[in-house]
Short mmCIF file of C-alpha atoms in Angstrom, two decimals:
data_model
loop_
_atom_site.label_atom_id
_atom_site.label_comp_id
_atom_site.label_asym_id
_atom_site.label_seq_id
_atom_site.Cartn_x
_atom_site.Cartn_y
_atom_site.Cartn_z
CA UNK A 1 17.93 11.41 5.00
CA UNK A 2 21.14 12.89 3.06
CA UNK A 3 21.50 12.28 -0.63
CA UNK A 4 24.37 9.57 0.35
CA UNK A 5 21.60 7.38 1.64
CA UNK A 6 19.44 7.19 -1.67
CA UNK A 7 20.13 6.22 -5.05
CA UNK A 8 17.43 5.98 -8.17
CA UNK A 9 16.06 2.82 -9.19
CA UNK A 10 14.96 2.12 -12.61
CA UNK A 11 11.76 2.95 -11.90
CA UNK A 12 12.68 6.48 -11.49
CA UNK A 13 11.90 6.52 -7.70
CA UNK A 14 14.58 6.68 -4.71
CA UNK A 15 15.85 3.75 -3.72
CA UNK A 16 17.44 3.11 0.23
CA UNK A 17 21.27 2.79 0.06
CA UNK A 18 21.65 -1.17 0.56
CA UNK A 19 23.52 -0.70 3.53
CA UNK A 20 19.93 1.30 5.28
CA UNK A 21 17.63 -1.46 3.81
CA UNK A 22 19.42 -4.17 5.22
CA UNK A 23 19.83 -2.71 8.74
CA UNK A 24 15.62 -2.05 8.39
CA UNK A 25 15.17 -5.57 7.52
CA UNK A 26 17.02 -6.77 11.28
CA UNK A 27 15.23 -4.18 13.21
CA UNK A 28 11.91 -4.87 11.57
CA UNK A 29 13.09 -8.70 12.12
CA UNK A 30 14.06 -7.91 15.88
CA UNK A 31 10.52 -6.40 16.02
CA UNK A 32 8.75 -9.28 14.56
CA UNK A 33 10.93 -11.54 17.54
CA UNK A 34 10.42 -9.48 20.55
CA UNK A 35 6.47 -9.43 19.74
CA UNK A 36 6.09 -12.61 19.85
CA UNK A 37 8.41 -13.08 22.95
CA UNK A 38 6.49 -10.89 24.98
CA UNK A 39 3.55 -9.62 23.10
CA UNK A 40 3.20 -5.96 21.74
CA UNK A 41 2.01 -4.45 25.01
CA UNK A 42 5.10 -5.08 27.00
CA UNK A 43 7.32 -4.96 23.84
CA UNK A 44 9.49 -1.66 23.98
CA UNK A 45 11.77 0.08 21.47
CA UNK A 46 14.86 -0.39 23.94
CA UNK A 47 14.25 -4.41 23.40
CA UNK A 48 13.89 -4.10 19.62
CA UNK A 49 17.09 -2.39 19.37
CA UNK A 50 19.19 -4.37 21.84
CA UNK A 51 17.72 -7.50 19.95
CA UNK A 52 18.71 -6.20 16.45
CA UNK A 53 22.43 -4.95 17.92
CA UNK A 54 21.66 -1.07 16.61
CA UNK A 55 20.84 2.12 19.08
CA UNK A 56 17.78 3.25 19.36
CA UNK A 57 18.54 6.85 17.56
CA UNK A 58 19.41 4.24 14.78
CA UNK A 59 15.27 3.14 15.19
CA UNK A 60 14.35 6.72 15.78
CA UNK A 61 15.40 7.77 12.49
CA UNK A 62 13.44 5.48 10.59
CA UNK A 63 10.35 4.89 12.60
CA UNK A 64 8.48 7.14 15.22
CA UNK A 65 6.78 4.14 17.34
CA UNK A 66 7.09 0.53 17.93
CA UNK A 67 3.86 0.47 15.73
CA UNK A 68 5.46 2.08 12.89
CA UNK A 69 7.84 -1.02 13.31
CA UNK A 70 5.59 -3.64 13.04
CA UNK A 71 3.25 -1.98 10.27
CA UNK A 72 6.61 -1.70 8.13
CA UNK A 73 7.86 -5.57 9.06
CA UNK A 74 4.50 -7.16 8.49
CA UNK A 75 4.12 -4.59 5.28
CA UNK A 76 7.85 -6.31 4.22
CA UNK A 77 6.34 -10.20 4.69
CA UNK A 78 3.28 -8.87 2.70
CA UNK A 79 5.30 -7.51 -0.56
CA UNK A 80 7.74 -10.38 -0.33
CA UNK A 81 5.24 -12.91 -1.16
CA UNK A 82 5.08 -13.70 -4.93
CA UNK A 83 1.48 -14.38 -6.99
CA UNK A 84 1.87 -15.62 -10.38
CA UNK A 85 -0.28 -13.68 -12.55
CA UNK A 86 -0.50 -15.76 -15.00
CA UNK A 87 -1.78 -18.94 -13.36
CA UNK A 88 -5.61 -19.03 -13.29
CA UNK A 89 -7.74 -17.48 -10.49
CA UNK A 90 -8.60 -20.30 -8.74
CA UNK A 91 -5.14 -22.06 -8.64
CA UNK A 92 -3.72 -18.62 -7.79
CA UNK A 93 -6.37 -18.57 -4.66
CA UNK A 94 -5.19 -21.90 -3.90
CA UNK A 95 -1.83 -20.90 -3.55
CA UNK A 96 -2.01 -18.18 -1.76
CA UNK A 97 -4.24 -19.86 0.91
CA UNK A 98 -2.44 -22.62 0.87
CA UNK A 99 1.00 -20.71 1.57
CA UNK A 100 -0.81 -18.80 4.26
CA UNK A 101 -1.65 -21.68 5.87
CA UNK A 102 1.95 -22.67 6.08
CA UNK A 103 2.87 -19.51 7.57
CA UNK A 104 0.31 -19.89 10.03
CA UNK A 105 1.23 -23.59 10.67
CA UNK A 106 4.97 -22.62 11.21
CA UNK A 107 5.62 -22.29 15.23
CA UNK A 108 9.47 -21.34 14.40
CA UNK A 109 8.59 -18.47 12.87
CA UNK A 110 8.43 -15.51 15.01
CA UNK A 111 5.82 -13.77 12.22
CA UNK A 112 3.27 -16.38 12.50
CA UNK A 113 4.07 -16.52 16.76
CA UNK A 114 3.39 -12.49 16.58
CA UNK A 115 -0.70 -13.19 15.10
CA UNK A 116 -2.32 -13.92 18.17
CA UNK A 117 -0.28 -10.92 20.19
CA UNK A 118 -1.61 -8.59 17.52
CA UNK A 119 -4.89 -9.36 17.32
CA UNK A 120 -4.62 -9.51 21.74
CA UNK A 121 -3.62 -5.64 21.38
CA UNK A 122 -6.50 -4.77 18.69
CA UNK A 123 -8.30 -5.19 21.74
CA UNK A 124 -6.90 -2.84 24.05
CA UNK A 125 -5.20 -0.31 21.69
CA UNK A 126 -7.43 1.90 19.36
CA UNK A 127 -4.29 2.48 17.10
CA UNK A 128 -3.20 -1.65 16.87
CA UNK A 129 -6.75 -1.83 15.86
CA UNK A 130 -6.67 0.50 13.44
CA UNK A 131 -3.69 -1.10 11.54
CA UNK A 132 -5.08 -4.77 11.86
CA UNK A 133 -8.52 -3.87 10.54
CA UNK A 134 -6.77 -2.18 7.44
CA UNK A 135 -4.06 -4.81 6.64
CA UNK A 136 -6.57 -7.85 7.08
CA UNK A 137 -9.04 -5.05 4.44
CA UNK A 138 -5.88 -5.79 2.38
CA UNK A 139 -5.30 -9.23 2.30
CA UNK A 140 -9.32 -9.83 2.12
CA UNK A 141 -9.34 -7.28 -1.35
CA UNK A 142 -6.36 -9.18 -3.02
CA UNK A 143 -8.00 -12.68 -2.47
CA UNK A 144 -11.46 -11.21 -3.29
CA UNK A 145 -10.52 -9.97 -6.53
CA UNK A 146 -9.31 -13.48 -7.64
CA UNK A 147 -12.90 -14.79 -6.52
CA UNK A 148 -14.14 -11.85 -9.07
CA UNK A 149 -11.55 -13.08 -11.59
CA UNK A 150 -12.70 -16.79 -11.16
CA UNK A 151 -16.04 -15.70 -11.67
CA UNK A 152 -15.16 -13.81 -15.35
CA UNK A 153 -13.89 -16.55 -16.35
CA UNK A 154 -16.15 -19.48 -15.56
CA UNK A 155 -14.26 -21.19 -12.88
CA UNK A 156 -16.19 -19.73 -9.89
CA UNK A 157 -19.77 -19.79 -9.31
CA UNK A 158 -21.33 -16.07 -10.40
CA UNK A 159 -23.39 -16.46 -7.14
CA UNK A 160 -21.24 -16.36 -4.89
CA UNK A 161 -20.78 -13.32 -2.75
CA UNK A 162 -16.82 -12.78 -3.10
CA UNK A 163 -16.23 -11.55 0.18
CA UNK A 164 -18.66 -14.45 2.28
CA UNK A 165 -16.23 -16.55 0.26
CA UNK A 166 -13.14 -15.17 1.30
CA UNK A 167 -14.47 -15.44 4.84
CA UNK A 168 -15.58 -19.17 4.63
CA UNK A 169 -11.94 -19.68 2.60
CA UNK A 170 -9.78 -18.05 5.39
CA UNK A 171 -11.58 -18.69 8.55
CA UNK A 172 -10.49 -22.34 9.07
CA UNK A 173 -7.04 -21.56 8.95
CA UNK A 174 -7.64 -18.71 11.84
CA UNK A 175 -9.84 -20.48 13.16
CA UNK A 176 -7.56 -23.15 14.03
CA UNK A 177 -4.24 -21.39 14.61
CA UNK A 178 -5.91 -18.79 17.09
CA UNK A 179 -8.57 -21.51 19.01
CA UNK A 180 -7.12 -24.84 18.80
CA UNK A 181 -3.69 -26.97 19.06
CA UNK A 182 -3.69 -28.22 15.81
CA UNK A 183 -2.70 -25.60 12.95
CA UNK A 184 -5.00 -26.40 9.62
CA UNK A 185 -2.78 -28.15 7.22
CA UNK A 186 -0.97 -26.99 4.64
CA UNK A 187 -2.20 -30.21 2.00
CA UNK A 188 -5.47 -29.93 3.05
CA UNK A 189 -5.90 -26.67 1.59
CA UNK A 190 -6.79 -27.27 -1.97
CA UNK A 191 -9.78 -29.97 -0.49
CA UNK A 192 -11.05 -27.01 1.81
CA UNK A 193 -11.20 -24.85 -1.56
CA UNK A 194 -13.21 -27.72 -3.08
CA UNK A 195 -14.96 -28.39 -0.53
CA UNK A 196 -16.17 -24.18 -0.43
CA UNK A 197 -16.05 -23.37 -4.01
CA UNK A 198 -17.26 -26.82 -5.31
#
């Protein structure tokens, strides 16, 4: 990438020209679209660029495989969404959960349509797999340190095991976007925390 295409932010580190980071965020959009129109197996880099209006040399120069794609889309959604620090643990938990459970819940959105294609291809693709077992890793170690956090401060039972938590705390809202018709609801999230967490 030429020295026209970067500038420094003030962290110190190079920044994408805004004119590159925008035409990222369609392709990694486009992506996000055609996976959950036809599911990541018969998704091709041809599609993703004719669906995002760029060539695919303009893809090539920014990501070496469909994968690459989605890892960088789904990595976008991830640092987009916002966790106030300073609200306590267990609200923060609550929160995020409950948020999650709206993005699951959402049928417009292409993101939340993509879930069930992605974890269809851990199954058949050792390097899908790979990537879904380390972003889920992720998501489980942010919302397990917050179960730690609740614990230092008295709000959460010392007991517990933070992960089995995390598990019993997420799996509904899997659970019931992956299995059944009915998405878990959005309000009935902070119950579901009471209900686990007491």
């Amino acid at each position: 990438m030429s020295g026209a295409a970067t500038s420094t932010g003030t962290d110190g580190h190079a920044a994408l020209d805004p004119r590159i980071e925008r035409s990222r965020r369609v392709i990694q959009d486009a992506a996000i679209a055609e996976m959950a129109a036809v599911g990541y197996g018969a998704m091709t880099v041809e599609a993703v660029a004719k669906r995002a209006g760029v060539s695919k040399a303009t893809i090539y120069r920014q990501w070496k495989s469909k994968l690459e794609i989605v890892e960088s889309a789904l990595g976008a959604m991830k640092d987009e969404m916002v966790i106030d620090e300073w609200r306590a643990p267990k609200e923060r938990l609550t929160r995020l959960l409950t948020d999650l459970a709206g993005y699951l819940a959402d049928s417009d959105n292409p993101s939340s349509a993509c879930i069930p294609a992605l974890v269809s291809a851990a199954h058949y693709d050792d390097e899908v797999r790979a990537f879904h077992l380390r972003f889920g890793r992720e998501r489980r170690a942010v919302m397990s340190a917050m179960v730690s956090e609740g614990q230092e401060v008295g709000e959460i039972d010392e007991s517990f095991d933070p992960d089995r938590v995390v598990d019993l705390l997420v799996g509904p809202l899997f659970y019931r976007r992956l299995m059944t018709a009915d998405p878990f609801p959005p309000d009935e999230v902070a119950a579901l925390v009471t209900t686990i967490l007491g």
